[in-house]
Coordinates of C-alpha atoms and ligand atoms in Angstrom, one line a residue:
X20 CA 2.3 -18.6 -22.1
X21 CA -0.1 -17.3 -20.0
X22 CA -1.4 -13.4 -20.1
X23 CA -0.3 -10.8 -17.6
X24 CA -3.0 -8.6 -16.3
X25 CA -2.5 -5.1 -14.0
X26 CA -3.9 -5.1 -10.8
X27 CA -4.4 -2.5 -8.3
X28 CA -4.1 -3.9 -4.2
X29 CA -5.7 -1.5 -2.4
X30 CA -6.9 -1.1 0.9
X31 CA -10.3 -1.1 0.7
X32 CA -11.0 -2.4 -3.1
X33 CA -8.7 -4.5 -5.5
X34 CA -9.3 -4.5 -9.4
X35 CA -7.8 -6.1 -12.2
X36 CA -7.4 -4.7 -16.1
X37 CA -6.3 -5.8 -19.0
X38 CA -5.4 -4.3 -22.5
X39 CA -8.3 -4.9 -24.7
X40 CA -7.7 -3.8 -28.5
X41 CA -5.3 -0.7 -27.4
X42 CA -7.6 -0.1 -24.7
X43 CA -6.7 -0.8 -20.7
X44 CA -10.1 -2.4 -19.7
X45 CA -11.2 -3.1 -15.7
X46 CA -12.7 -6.4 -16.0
X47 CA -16.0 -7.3 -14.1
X48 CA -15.9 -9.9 -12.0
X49 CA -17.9 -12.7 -11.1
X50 CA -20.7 -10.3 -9.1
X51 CA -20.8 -8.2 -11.8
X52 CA -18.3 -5.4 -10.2
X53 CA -15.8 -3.5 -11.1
X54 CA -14.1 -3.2 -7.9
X55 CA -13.5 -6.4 -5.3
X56 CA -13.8 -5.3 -1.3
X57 CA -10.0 -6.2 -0.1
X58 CA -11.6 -8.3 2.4
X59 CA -11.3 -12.3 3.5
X60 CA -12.9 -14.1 5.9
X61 CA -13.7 -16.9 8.0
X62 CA -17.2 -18.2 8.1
X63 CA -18.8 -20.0 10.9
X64 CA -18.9 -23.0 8.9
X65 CA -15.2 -22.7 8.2
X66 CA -15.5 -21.7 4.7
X67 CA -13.2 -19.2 3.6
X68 CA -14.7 -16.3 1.6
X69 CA -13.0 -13.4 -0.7
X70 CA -14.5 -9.9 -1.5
X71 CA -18.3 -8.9 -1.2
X72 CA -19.1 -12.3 0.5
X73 CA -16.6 -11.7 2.9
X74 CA -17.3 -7.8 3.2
X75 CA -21.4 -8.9 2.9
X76 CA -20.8 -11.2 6.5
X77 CA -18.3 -8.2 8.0
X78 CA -21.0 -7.5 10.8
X79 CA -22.2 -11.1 12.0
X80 CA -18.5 -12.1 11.8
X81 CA -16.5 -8.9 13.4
X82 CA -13.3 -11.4 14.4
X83 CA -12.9 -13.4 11.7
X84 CA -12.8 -11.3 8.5
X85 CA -10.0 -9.4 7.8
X86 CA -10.1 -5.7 6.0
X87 CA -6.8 -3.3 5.6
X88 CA -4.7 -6.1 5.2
X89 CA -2.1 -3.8 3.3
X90 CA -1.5 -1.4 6.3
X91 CA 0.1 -4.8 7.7
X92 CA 2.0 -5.9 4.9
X93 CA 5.7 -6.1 6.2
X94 CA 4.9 -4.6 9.0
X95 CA 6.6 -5.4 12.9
X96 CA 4.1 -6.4 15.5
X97 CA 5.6 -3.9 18.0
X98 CA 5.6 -0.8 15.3
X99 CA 4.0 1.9 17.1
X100 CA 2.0 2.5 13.9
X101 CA 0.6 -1.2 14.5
X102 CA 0.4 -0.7 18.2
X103 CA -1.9 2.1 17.3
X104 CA -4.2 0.3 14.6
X105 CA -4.2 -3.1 17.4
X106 CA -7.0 -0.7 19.3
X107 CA -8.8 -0.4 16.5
X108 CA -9.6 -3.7 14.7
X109 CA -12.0 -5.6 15.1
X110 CA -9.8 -8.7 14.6
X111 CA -6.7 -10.2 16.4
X112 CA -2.8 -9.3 15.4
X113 CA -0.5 -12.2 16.8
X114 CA 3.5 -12.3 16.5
X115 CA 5.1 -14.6 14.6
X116 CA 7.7 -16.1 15.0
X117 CA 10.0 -13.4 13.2
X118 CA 8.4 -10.6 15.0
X119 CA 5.9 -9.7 11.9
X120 CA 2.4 -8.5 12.6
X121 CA 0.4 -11.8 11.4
X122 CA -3.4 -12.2 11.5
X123 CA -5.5 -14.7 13.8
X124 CA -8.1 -15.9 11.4
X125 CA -10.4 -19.2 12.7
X126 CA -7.6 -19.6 15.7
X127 CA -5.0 -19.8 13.1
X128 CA -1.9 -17.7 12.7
X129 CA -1.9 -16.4 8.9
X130 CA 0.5 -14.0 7.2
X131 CA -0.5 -10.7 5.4
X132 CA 0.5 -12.1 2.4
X133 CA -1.0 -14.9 2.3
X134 CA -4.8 -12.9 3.0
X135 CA -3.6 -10.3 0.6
X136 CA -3.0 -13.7 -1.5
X137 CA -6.5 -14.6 -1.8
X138 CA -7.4 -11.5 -3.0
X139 CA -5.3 -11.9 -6.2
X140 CA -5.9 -14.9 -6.4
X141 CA -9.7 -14.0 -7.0
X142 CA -8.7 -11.3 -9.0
X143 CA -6.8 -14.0 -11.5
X144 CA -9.8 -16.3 -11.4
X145 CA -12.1 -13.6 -12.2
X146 CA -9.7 -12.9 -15.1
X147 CA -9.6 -15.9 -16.3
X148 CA -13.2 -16.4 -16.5
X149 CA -13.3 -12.8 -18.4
X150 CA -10.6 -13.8 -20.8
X151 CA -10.9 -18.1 -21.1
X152 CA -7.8 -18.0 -20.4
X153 CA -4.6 -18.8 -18.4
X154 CA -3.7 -15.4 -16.8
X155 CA 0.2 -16.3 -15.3
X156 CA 1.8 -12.8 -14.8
X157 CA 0.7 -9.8 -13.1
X158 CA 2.0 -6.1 -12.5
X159 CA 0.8 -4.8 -9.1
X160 CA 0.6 -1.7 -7.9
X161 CA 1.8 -0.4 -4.4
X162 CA 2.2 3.2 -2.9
X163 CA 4.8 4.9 -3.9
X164 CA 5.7 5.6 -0.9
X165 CA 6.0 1.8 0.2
X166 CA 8.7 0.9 1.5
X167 CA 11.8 -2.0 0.5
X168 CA 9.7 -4.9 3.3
X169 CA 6.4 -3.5 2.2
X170 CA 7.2 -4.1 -1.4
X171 CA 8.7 -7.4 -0.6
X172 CA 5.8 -8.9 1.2
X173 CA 3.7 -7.4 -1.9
X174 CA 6.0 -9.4 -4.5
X175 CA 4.9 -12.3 -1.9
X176 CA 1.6 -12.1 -2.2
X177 CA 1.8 -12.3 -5.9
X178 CA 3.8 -15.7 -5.6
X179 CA 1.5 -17.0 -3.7
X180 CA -1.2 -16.1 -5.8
X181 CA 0.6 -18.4 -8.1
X182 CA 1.0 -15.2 -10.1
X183 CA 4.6 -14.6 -11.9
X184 CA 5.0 -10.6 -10.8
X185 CA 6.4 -8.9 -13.5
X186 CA 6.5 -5.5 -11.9
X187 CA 5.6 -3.6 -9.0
X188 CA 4.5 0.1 -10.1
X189 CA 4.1 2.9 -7.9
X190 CA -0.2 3.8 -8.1
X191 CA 0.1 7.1 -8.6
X192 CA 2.8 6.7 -11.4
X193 CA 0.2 3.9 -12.9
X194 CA -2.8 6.9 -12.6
X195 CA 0.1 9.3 -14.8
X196 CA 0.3 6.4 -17.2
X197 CA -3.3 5.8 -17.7
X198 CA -3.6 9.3 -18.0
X199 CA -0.5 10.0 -20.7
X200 CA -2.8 7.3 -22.8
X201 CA -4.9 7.9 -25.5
X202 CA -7.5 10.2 -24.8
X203 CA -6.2 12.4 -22.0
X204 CA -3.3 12.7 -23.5
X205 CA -5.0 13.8 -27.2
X206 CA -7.0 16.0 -25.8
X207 CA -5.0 18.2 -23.4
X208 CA -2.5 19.5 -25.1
X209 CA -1.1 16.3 -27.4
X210 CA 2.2 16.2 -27.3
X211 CA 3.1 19.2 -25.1
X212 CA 5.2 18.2 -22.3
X213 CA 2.8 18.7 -19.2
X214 CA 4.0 18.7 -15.2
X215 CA 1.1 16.6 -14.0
X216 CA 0.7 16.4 -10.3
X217 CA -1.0 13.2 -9.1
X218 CA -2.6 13.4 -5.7
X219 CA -3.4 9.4 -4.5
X220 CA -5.7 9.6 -1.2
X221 CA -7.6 5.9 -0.9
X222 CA -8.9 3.4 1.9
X223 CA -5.4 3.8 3.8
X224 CA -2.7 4.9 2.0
X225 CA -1.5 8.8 0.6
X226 CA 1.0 9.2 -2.5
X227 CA 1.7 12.8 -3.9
X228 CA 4.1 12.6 -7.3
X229 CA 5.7 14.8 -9.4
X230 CA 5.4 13.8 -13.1
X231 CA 6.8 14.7 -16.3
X232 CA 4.6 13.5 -19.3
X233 CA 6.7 13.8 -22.3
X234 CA 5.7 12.6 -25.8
X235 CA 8.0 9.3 -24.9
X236 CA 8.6 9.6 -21.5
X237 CA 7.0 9.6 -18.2
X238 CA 9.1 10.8 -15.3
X239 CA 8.9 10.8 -12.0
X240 CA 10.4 13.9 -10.7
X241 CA 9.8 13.2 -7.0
X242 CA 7.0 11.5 -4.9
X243 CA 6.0 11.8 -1.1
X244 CA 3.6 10.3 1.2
X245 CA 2.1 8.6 4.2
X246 CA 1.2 4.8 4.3
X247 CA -1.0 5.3 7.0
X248 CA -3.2 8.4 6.1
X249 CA -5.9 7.3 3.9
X250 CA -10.2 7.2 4.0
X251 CA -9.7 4.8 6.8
X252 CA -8.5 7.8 9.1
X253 CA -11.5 10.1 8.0
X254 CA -13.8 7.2 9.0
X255 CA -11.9 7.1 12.2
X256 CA -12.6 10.7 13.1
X257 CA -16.6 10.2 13.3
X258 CA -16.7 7.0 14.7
X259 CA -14.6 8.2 18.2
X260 CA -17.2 11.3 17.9
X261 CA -19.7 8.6 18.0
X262 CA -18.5 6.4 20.1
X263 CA -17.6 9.2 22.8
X264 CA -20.7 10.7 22.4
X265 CA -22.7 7.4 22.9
X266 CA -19.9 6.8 26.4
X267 CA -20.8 10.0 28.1
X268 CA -24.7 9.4 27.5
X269 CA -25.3 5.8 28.2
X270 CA -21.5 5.2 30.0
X271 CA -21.2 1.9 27.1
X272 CA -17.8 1.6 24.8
X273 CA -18.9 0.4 21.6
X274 CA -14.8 -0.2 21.1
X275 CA -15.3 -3.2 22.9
X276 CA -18.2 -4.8 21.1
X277 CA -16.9 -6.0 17.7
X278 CA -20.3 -6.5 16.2
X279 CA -21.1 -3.2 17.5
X280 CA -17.4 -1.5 15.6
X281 CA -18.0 -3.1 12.7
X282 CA -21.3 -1.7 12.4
X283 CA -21.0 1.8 13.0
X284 CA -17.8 1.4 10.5
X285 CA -20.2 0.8 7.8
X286 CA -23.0 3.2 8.4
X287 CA -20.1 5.7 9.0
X288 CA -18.5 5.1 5.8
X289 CA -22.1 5.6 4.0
X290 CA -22.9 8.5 5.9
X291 CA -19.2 9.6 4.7
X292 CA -19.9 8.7 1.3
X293 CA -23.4 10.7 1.2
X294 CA -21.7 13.7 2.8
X295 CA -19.7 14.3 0.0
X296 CA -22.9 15.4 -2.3
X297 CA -25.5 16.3 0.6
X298 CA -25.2 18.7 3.4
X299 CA -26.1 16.7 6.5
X300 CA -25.8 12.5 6.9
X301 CA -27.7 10.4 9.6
X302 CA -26.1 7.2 11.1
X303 CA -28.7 5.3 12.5
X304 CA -28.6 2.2 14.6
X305 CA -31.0 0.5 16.8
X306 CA -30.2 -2.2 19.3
X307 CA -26.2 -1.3 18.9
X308 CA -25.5 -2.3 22.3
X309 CA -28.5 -3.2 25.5
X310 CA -27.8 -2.3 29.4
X311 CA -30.0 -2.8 32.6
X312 CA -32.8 -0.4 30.8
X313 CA -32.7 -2.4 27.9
X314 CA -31.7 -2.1 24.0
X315 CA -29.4 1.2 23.1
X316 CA -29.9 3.2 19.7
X317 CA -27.7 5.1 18.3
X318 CA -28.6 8.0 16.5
X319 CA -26.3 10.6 15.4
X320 CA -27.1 13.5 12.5
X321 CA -23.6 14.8 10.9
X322 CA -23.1 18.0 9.0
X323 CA -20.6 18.5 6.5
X324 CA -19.1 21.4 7.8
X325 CA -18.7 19.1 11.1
X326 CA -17.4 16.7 8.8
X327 CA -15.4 18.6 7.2
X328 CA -13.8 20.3 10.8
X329 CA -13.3 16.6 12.2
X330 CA -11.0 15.7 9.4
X331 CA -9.4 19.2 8.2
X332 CA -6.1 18.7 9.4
X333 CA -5.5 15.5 8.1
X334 CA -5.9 17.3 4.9
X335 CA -3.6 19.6 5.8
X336 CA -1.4 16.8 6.4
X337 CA -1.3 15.8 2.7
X338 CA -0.9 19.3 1.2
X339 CA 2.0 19.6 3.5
X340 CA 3.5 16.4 2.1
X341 CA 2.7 18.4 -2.1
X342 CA 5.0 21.0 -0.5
X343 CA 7.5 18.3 0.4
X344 CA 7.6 16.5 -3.1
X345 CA 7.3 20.3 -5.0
X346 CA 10.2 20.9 -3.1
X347 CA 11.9 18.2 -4.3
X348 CA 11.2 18.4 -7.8
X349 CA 12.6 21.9 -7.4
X350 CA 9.3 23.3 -8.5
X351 CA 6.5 25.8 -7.4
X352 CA 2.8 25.1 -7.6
X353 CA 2.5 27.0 -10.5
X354 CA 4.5 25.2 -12.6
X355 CA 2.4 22.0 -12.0
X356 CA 0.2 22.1 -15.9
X357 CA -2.0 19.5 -14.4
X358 CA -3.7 18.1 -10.9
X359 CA -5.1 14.9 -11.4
X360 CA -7.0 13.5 -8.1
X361 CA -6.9 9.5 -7.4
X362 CA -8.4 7.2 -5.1
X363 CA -11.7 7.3 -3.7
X364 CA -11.2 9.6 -1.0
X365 CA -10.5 12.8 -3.5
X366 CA -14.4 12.5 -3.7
X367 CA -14.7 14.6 -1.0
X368 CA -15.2 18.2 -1.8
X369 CA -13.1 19.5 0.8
X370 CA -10.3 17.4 -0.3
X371 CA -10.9 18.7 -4.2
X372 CA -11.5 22.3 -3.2
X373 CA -8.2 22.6 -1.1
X374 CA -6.1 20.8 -3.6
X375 CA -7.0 23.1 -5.9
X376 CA -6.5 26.1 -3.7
X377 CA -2.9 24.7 -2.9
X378 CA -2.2 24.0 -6.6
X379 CA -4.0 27.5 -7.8
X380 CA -6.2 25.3 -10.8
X381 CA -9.4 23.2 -10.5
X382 CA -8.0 19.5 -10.3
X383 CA -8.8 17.0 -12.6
X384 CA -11.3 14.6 -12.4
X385 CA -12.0 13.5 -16.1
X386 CA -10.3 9.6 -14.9
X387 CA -12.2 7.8 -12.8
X388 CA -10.3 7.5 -9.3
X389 CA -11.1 4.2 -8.8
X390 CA -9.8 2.9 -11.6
X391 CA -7.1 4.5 -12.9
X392 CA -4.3 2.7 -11.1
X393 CA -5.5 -0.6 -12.6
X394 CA -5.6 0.8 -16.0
X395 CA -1.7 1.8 -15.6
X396 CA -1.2 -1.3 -14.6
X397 CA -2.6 -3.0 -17.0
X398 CA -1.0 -0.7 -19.8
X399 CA 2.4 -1.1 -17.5
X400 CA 2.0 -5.1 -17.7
X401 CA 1.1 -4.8 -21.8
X402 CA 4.5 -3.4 -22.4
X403 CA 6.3 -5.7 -20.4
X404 CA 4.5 -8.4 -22.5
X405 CA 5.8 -7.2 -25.6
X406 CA 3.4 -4.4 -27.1
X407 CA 5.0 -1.6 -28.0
X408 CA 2.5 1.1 -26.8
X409 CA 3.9 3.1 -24.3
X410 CA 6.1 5.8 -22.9
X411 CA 9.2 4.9 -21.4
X412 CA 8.8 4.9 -17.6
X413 CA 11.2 6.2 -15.1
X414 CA 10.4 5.9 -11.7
X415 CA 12.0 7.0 -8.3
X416 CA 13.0 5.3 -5.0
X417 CA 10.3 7.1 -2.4
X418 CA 12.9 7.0 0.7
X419 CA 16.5 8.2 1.4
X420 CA 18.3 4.7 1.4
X421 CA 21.4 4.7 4.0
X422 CA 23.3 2.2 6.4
X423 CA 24.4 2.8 10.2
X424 CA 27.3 3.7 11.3
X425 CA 29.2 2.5 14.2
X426 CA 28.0 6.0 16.2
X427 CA 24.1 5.0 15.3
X428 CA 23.7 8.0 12.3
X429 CA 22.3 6.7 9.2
X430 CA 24.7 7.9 6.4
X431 CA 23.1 8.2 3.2
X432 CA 23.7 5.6 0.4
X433 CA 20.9 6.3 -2.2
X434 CA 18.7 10.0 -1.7
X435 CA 14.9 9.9 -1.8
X436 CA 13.7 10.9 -5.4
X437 CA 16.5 8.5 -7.3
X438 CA 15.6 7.3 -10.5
X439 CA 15.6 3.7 -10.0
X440 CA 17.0 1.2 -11.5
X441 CA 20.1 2.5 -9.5
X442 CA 22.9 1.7 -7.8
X443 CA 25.4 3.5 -5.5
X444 CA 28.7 1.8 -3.7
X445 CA 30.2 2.8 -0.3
X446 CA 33.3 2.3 1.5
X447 CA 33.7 0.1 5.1
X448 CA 36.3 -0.5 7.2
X449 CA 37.1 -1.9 10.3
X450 CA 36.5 0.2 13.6
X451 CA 38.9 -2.2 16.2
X452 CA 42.5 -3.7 15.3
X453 CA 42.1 -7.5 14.3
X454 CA 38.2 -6.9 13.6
X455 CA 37.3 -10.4 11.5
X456 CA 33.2 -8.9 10.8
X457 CA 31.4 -6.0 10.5
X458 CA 27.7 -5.9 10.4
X459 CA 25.9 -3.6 8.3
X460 CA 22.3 -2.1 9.5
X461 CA 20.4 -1.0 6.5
X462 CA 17.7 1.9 6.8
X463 CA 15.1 3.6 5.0
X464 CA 14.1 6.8 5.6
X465 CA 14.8 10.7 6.0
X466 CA 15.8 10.8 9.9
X467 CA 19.5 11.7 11.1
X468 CA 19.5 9.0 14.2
X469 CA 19.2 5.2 12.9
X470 CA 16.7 5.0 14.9
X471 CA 14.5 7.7 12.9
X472 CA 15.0 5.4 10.2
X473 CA 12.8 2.1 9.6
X474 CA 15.3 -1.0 9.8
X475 CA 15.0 -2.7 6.6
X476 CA 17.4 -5.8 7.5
X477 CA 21.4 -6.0 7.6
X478 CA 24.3 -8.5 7.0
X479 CA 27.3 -9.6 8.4
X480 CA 30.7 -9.2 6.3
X481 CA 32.9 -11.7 7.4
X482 CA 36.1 -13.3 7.0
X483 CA 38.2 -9.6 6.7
X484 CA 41.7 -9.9 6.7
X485 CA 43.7 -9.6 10.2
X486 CA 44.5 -6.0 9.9
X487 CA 44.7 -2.6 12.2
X488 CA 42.2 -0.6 12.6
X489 CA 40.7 1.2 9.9
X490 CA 43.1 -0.7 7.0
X491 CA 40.5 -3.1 5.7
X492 CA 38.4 -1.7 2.4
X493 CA 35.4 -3.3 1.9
X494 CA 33.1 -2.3 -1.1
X495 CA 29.6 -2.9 -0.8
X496 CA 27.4 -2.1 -3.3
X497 CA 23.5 -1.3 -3.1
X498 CA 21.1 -1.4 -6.1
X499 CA 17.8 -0.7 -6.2
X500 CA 15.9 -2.6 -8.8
X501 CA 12.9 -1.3 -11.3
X502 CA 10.6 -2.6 -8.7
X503 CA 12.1 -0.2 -5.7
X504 CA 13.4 -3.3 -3.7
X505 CA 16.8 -3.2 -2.8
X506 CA 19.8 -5.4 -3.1
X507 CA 23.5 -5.4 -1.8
X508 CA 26.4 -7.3 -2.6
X509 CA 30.0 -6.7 -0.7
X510 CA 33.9 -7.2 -1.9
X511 CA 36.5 -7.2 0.3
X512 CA 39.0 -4.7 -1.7
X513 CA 42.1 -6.2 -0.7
X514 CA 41.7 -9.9 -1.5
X515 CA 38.8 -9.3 -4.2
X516 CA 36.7 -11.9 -2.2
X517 CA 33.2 -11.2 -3.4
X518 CA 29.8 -11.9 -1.1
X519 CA 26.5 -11.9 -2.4
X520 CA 24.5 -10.8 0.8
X521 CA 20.9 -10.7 0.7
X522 CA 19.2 -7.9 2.8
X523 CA 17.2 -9.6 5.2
X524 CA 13.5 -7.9 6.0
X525 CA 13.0 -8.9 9.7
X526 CA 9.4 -10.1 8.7
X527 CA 10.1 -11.6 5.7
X528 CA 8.5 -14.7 4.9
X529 CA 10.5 -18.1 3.8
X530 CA 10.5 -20.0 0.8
X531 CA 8.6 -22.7 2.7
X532 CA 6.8 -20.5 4.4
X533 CA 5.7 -18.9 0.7
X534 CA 5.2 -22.5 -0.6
X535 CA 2.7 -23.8 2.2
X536 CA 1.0 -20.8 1.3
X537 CA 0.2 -21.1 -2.2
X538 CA -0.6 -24.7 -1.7
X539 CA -3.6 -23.6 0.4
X540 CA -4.1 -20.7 -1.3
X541 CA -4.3 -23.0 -4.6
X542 CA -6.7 -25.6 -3.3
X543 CA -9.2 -22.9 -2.1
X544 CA -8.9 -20.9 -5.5
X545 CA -9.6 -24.4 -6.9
X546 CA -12.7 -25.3 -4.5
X547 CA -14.2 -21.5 -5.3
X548 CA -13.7 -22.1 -9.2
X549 CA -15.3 -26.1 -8.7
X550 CA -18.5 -24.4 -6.3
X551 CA -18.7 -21.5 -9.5
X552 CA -18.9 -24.7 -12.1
X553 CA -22.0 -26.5 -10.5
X554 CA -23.7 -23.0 -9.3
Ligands
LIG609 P1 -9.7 3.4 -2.9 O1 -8.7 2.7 -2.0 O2 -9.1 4.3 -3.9 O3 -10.8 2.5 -3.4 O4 -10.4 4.4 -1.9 C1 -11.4 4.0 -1.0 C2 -11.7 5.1 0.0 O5 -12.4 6.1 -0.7 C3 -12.5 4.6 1.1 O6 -12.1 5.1 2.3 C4 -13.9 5.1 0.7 O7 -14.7 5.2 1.9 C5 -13.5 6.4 0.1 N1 -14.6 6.9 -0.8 C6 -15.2 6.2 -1.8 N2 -16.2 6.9 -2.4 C7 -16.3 8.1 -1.6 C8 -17.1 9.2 -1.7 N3 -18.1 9.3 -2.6 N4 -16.9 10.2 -0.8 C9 -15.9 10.1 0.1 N5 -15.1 9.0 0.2 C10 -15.3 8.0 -0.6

């Protein structure tokens, strides 16, 4: 048996940890880094690369290398939040054949997972080297307010990776863990029971969760969020600033030059980096694009209050989402004994100052954003592998779980904020006399309409008794497993005929879709680790 490590996916950097003596531990990998840039690539040369050779080649190779992979995990081609982020990549989207946003990489279609893939799979190798030995198992962390196909194409990735996934933990609910351990927990306050509010802002994603740290227990009293609000958005806001300002005075859109994207991305995100402990930051960059009069420059000096103008409501945006999950929980801000800020966007004063306005208390920042997910999952995937360390963890489904009815409302199966494991049954019946089927739509989310609601799959009950209308009682029962991804089996009441129906994610991938995958993912985990031996 092989060890099972944590590792936290994120958007813009992945890390793996293990427990080391009692201790969750981020190990280094191969560079010498704590963190691994979620990015793959495509070299000219045809060599695939992983992490900070990939990230290091971003600007020479704008169309082949890959970065944000998890906004597009089990995600629609045609979702308008896809649409949107299409305009803004530097690389290609293509539909496949199921209608899933896939990646062109090299001229080659490639799933999500499979990119998200090699990035675990690096992570593993890395671990491997750190520990000398097999690593087989893996807890990985999502946001908790992923939804049932993002979760699923996550689980994918893993198997790919040729990891076993043992869980999938929510990140903010892996920060509370990492947090309820050892230290924090001994020094504020022991064993009092504490409300801890984490607030998740990284690369691309936004989790808020309610918390209860007992001396045994961690709960999760509600969570909200936004998968697409993350650092990536406050980049966004200064580069269009840029890019317009650099339209109206030389009439050139940088948009359309992917060298040209890619490189204002990174001196953005540095001057974005530096703003958050100076006052001004300059992005400077000569020969960014050239027209009749020759080479351009572009030369831009940003303030923080500018900064901090530019990006202010998407702030807002988050606090109004505390308010959401407070509400919820059934609580007040000032019942909330501790903020604890994660992901590397809370490095931004304005984000710390009004957190703590909103939450009436200085917020934490004793845990070191960055890693504190992987260290929850690494003290999540411990306890799954037998040490008897932690609290028992109770988590809860992020979105209202419901099913369509035949007048196209979504009528609530599972609320938002369940503890999960859980399971709920409702009743169908037939809607015409004589009606042999009925097809169920099932929906995630918190709108009225179904078509508010994302579409997580649906099934077809068939073979119902000849019958009139409405006389047919069919039972179909919905669980929600530990790792938030949902199930559904049906009975047909009257004759006791069971059917074990699978909910089928419109992007999903298949078995043999999964298996080609970690066949190429395998032999290029396998070339890396040969190229590592003779370096
Ligand atoms: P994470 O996904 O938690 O690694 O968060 C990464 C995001 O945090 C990216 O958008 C980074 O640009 C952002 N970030 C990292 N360090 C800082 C910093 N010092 N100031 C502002 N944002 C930062």
């Amino acid at each position: 048996m092989g060890r099972v490590v944590g590792i936290d996916l994120g958007t813009t950097n992945s890390s793996v940890a293990i427990l080391e003596g009692g201790t969750p531990t981020v190990i280094v990998n191969a560079e010498g880094h704590r963190t691994t840039p979620s990015v793959v690539a495509v070299s000219s040369s045809g060599e695939r690369l992983v992490g900070i050779q990939a990230r290091n080649q971003a600007i020479l190779n704008p169309g082949n290398t890959v970065y944000s992979v998890k906004h597009l995990m089990g995600q629609r081609y045609d979702d308008p939040k896809i649409v949107k982020l299409r305009e803004k990549l530097p690389y290609s989207l293509v539909r496949a054949d199921n209608d899933a946003a896939w990646v062109e990489m090299a001229s080659k279609p490639i799933s999500p997972p499979e990119i998200a893939a090699m990035i675990l799979a690096r992570l593993k190798t890395d671990a491997e080297a750190y520990l000398n030995d097999e690593v087989t198992g893996a807890v990985i962390t999502v946001p908790a307010y992923f939804d049932d196909g993002q979760r699923n194409a996550t689980k994918d990735a893993g198997e790919i990776a040729g990891l076993q996934v043992e869980r999938i933990i929510n990140e903010p609910t892996a920060a509370a863990l990492a947090y309820g351990h050892g230290d924090h927990a001994a020094s504020s306050a022991s064993d009092q029971p504490q409300i801890v509010a984490v607030y998740d802002l990284g690369g691309g994603t936004f989790d808020i969760s309610i918390v209860d740290i007992h001396a045994d227990m961690i709960e999760v009293l509600a969570t909200n969020g936004d998968t697409f609000l993350g650092g990536d958005d406050f980049d966004d806001r200064i580069i269009s600033k840029l890019v317009d300002g650099f339209r109206a005075e030389h009439s050139v859109n940088l948009r359309e030059i992917p060298s040209a994207v890619q490189r204002i991305k990174d001196a953005v995100v540095q001057a974005k980096h530096d703003l958050s402990t100076l006052k001004s930051a300059t992005v400077n960059l000569p020969f960014i694009a050239a027209d009749i009069s020759g080479p351009l420059n572009l030369l831009a000096t940003i303030s923080r209050d500018e900064f901090e103008e530019l990006t202010g409501d998407l702030v807002e945006s988050t606090l109004a989402a505390c308010t959401r999950a407070l509400d919820d929980a059934q609580l007040a801000p000032e019942d909330i004994t501790r903020v604890l800020l994660v992901g590397g966007q809370t490095r931004m004063p304005a984000v710390q100052r009004r957190v703590g306005e909103f939450f009436g208390q200085e917020p934490l920042r004793g845990i070191n954003p960055d890693e504190a997910v992987a260290l929850g999952a690494a003290l999540q995937a411990a306890t799954l592998d037998g040490e008897e360390l932690q609290k028992v963890l109770v988590d809860v489904t992020p979105m209202t779980l419901s099913s369509e009815d035949y007048q196209g409302r979504a009528i609530s199966i599972i609320p938002r904020n369940t503890a999960i494991p859980t399971s709920a049954t409702s009743y169908w019946s037939t809607v015409a006399d004589f009606q042999r089927s009925v097809d169920v739509n099932i929906l995630q989310g918190e709108g009225e309409l179904a078509k508010d609601n994302k579409l997580l799959g649906g099934f077809t009950l068939d073979g119902i008794r000849l019958a009139k209308k409405g006389e047919p009682t069919i039972e179909v029962t919905f669980d929600i497993d530990a790792d938030g991804i949902v199930h559904a089996s049906a009975r047909d009441v009257d004759t006791g005929a069971e059917n074990k129906v699978t909910v089928n994610t419109n992007n999903d991938l298949s078995m043999q879709q999964i298996d080609e995958s970690r066949e190429r993912v395998e032999r290029f985990e396998l070339q890396e680790r040969e190229q590592r031996e003779i370096d």
